[in-house]
Tab-separated table of C-alpha atoms in Angstrom:
chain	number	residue	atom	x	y	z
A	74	UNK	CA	61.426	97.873	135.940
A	75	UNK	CA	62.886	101.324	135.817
A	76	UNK	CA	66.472	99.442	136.001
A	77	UNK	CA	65.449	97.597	132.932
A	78	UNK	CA	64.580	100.819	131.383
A	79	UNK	CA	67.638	102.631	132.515
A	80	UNK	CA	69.589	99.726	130.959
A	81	UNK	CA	68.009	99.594	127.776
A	82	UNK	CA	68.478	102.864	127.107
A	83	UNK	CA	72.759	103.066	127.438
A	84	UNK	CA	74.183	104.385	124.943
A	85	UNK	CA	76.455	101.712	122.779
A	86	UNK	CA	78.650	101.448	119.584
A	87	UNK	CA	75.456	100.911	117.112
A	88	UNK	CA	73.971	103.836	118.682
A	89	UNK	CA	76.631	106.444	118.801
A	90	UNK	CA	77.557	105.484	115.253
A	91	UNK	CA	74.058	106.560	114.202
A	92	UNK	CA	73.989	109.777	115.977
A	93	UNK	CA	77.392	110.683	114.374
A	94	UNK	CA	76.327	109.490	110.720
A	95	UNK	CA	73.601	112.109	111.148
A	96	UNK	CA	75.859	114.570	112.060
A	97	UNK	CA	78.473	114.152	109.492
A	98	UNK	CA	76.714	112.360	106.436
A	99	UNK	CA	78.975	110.773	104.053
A	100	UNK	CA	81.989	112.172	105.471
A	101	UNK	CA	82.134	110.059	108.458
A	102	UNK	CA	83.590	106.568	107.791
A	103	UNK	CA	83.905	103.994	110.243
A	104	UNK	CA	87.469	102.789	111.170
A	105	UNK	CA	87.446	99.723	113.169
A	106	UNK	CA	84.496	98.169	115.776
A	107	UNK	CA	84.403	101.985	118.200
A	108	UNK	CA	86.296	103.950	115.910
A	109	UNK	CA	85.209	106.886	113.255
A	110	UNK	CA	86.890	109.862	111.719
A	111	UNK	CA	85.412	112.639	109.609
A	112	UNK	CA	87.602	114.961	107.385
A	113	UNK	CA	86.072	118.104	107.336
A	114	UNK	CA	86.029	120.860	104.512
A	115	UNK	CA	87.459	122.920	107.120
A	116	UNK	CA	90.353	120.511	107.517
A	117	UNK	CA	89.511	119.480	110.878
A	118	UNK	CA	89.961	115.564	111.538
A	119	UNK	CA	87.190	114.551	113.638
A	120	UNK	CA	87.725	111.240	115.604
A	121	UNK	CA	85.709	108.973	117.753
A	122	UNK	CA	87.026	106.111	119.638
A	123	UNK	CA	85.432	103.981	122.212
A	124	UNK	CA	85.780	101.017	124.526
A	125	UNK	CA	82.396	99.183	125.427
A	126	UNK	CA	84.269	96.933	128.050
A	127	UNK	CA	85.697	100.046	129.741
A	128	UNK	CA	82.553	102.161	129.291
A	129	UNK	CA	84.635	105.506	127.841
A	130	UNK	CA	84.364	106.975	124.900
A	131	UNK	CA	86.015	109.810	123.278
A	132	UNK	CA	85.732	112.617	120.313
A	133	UNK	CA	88.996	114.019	119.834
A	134	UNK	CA	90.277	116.798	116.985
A	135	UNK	CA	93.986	117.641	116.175
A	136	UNK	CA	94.430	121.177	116.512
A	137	UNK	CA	98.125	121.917	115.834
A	138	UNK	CA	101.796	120.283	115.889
A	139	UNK	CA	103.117	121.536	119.636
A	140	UNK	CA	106.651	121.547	119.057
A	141	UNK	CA	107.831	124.939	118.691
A	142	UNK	CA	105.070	126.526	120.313
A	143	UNK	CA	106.115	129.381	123.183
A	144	UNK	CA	105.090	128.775	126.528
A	145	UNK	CA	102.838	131.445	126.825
A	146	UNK	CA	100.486	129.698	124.412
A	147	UNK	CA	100.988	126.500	126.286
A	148	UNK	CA	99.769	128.214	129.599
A	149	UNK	CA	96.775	130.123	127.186
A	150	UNK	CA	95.525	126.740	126.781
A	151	UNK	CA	95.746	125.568	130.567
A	152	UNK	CA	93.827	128.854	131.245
A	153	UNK	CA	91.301	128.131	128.782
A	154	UNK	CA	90.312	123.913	129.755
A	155	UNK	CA	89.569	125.988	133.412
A	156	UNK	CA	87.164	128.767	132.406
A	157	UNK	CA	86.060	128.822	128.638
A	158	UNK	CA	86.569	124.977	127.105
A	159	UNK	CA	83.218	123.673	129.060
A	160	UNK	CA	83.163	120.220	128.748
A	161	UNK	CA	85.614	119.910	126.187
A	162	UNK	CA	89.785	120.196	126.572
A	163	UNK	CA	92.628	120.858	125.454
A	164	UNK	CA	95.273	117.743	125.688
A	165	UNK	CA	98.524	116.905	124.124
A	166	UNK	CA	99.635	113.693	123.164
A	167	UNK	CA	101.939	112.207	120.068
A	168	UNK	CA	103.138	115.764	119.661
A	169	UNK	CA	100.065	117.484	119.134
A	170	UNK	CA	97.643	119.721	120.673
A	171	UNK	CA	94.316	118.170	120.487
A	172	UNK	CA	90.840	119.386	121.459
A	173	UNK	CA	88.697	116.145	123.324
A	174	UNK	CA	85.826	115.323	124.751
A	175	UNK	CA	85.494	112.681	127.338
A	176	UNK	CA	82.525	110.357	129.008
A	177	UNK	CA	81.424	107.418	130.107
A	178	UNK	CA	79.917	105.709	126.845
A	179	UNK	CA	77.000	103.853	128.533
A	180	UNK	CA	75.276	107.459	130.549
A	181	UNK	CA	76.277	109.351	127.384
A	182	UNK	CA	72.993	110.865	125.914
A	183	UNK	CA	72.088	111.700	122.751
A	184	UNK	CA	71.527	115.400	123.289
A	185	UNK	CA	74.823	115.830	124.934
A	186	UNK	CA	76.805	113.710	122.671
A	187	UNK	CA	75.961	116.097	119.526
A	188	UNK	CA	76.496	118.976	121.948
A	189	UNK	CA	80.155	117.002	122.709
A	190	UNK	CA	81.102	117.140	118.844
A	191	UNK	CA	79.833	120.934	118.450
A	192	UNK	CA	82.234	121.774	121.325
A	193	UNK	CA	85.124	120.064	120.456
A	194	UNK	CA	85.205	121.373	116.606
A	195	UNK	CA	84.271	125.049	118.337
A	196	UNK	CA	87.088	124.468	120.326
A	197	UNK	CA	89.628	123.537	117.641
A	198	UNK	CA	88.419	126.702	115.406
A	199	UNK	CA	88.622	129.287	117.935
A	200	UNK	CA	92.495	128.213	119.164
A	201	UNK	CA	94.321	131.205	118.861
A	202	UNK	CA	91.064	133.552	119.431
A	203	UNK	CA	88.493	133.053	122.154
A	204	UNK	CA	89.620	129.704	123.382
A	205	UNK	CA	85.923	128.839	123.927
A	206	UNK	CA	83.786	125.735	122.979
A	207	UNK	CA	80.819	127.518	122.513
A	208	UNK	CA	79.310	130.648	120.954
A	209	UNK	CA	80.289	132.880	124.604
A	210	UNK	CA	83.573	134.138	125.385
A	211	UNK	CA	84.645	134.300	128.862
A	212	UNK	CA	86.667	136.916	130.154
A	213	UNK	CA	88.172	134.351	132.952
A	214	UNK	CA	91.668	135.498	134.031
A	215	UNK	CA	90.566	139.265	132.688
A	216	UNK	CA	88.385	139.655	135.162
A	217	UNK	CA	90.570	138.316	137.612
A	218	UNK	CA	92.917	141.233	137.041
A	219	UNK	CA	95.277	139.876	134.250
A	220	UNK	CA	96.056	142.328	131.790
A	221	UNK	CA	93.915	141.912	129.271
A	222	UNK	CA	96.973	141.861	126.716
A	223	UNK	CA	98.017	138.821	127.649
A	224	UNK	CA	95.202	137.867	125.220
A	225	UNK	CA	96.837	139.387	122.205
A	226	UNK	CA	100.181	137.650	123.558
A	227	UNK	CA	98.487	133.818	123.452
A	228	UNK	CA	97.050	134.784	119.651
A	229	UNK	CA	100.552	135.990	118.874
A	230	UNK	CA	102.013	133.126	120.190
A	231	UNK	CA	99.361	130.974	118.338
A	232	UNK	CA	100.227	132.448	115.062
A	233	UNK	CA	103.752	132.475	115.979
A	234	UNK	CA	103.709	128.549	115.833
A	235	UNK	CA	101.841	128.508	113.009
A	236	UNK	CA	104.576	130.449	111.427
A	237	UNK	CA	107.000	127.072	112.344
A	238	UNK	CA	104.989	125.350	109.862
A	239	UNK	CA	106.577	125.282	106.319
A	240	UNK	CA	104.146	126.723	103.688
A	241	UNK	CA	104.229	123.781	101.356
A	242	UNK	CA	102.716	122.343	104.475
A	243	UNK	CA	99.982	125.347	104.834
A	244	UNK	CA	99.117	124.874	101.473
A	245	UNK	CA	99.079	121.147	101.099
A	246	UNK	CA	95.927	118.732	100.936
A	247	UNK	CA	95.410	117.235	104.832
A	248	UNK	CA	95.379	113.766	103.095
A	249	UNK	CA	99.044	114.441	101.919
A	250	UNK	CA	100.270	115.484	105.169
A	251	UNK	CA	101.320	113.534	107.954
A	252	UNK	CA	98.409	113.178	110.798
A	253	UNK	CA	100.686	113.020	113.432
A	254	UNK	CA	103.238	115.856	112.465
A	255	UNK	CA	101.511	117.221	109.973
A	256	UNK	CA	104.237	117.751	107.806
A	257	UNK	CA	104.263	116.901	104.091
A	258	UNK	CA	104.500	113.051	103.357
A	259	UNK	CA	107.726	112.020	101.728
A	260	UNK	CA	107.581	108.059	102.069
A	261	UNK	CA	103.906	107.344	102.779
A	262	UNK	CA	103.590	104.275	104.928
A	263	UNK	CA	100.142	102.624	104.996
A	264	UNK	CA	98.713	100.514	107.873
A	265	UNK	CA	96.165	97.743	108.523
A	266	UNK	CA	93.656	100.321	110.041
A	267	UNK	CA	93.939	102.638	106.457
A	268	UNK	CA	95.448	104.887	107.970
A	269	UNK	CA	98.893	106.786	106.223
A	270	UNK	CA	101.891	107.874	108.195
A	271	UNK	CA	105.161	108.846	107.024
A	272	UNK	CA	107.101	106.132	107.310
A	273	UNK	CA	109.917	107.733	109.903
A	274	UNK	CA	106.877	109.240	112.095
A	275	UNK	CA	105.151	106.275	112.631
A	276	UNK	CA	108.135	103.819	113.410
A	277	UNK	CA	109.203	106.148	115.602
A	278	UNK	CA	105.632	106.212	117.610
A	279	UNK	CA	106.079	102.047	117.059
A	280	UNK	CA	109.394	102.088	118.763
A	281	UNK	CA	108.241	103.792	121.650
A	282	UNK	CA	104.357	102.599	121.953
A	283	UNK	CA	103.877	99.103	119.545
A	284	UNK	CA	100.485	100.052	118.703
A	285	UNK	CA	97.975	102.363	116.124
A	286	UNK	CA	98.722	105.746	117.335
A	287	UNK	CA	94.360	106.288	116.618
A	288	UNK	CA	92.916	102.760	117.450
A	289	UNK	CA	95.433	101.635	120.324
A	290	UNK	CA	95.481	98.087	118.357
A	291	UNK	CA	98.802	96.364	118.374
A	292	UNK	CA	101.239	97.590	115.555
A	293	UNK	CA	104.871	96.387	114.451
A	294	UNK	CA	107.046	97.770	111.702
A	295	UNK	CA	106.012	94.500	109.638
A	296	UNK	CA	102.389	95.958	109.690
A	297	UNK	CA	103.628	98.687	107.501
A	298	UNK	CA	103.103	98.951	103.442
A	299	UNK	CA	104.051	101.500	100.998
A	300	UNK	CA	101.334	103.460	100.119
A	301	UNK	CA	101.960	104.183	96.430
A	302	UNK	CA	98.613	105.680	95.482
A	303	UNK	CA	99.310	108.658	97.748
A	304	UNK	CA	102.499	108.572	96.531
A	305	UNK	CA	101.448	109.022	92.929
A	306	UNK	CA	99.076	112.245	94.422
A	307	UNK	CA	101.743	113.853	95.969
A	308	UNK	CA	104.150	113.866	92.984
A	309	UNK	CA	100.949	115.213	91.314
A	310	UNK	CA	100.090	117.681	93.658
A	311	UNK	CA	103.844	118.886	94.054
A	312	UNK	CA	104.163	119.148	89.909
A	313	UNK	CA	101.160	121.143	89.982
A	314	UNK	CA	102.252	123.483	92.889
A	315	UNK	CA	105.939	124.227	90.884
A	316	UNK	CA	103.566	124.965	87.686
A	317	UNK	CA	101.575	127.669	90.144
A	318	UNK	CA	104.169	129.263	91.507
């Protein structure tokens, strides 16, 4: 009996999508059968993928392109996923540095999956800061003697790769940017999942990987379409950003 209970209580797909649609309303959308992103006014990209054969799930958020970034901020963040990130951490994959959040799907509960989305958008805002997924900042390596400027050196080397961002890019709408690079789309590529890559980016990530750089479902160049409604926006957006300047 209390296996039966235990068993009808895992957490699954139908339930995890519920939890999240009461976190993020009408921004969520739902992506494919374990999949959901959210694009938030703070112009973090939530994601949510899952695999109920494999029992894992994850919630991942794309912090920043990593190429360019010093070392120093590289080893800020290794410091950080050992004393402040909690149960979320820092990763990078497909060029980025993302904040995740990783767990068996079936144990997951509710309580700690809404406490796994707070700390992986806490995480992603306070990159360059506190490094913490929650409202407490650890001193860690401070109080382990480091110098506590080589705090001010990991936010100047945060900001520093910022700065290797162009400002058209800074400025831009995140739906005009690429997701993986996020540099300004020039020849939007569209592909089965609705997702938009630029069309270099993603046959690059093709060439190397054959699949949906966010679902993991197979992808080939002959997937991809022109995407000519986003397109259309950014030769909008960019007339309007020549008028403002």
């Amino acid at each position: 009996q209390f296996l039966y209970f235990i068993g009808r209580g895992k957490m699954n797909n139908e339930k995890l999508g519920r939890i999240l649609q009461e976190i993020f309303g009408d921004k969520l959308n739902r992506v494919g059968g374990g999949r959901w992103m959210a694009l938030l006014e703070d112009g973090l990209k939530f994601q949510c993928m899952t695999d109920e054969r494999a029992d894992r799930m994850r919630f991942i958020v794309p912090v920043m392109p990593v190429g360019g970034a010093p070392n120093e901020f590289l080893q800020r963040l290794l410091q950080a996923s050992f004393h402040s990130a909690l149960d979320a951490r820092y990763a990078i994959a497909d060029g980025l540095v993302w904040s995740c959040f990783i767990h068996p799907l079936g144990s997951l509960t509710e309580s700690f999956a809404k406490d796994g989305v707070k700390q992986v958008l806490k995480l992603a805002h306070t990159t360059g800061s506190t490094y913490s997924s929650c409202d407490l900042v650890f001193v860690g390596s401070v109080e382990r003697g480091e110098a506590p400027k080589a705090r001010k050196t990991a936010s100047e080397a945060f900001e520093a790769a910022v700065q290797t961002l162009k400002p058209e890019v800074l400025n831009a709408p995140p739906h005009l940017c690429d997701p993986l690079t996020f540099e300004l789309l020039q020849d939007p590529v569209l592909i089965p999942s609705g997702h938009t890559f630029e069309r270099a980016t993603i046959m690059e990530h093709i060439a190397r990987f054959h699949n949906n750089p966010f679902t993991r479902d197979p992808l080939s160049v002959s997937d991809l379409t022109p995407n000519r409604a986003i397109q259309e926006a950014l030769s909008e957006w960019s007339g309007s950003s020549e008028m403002n300047r």
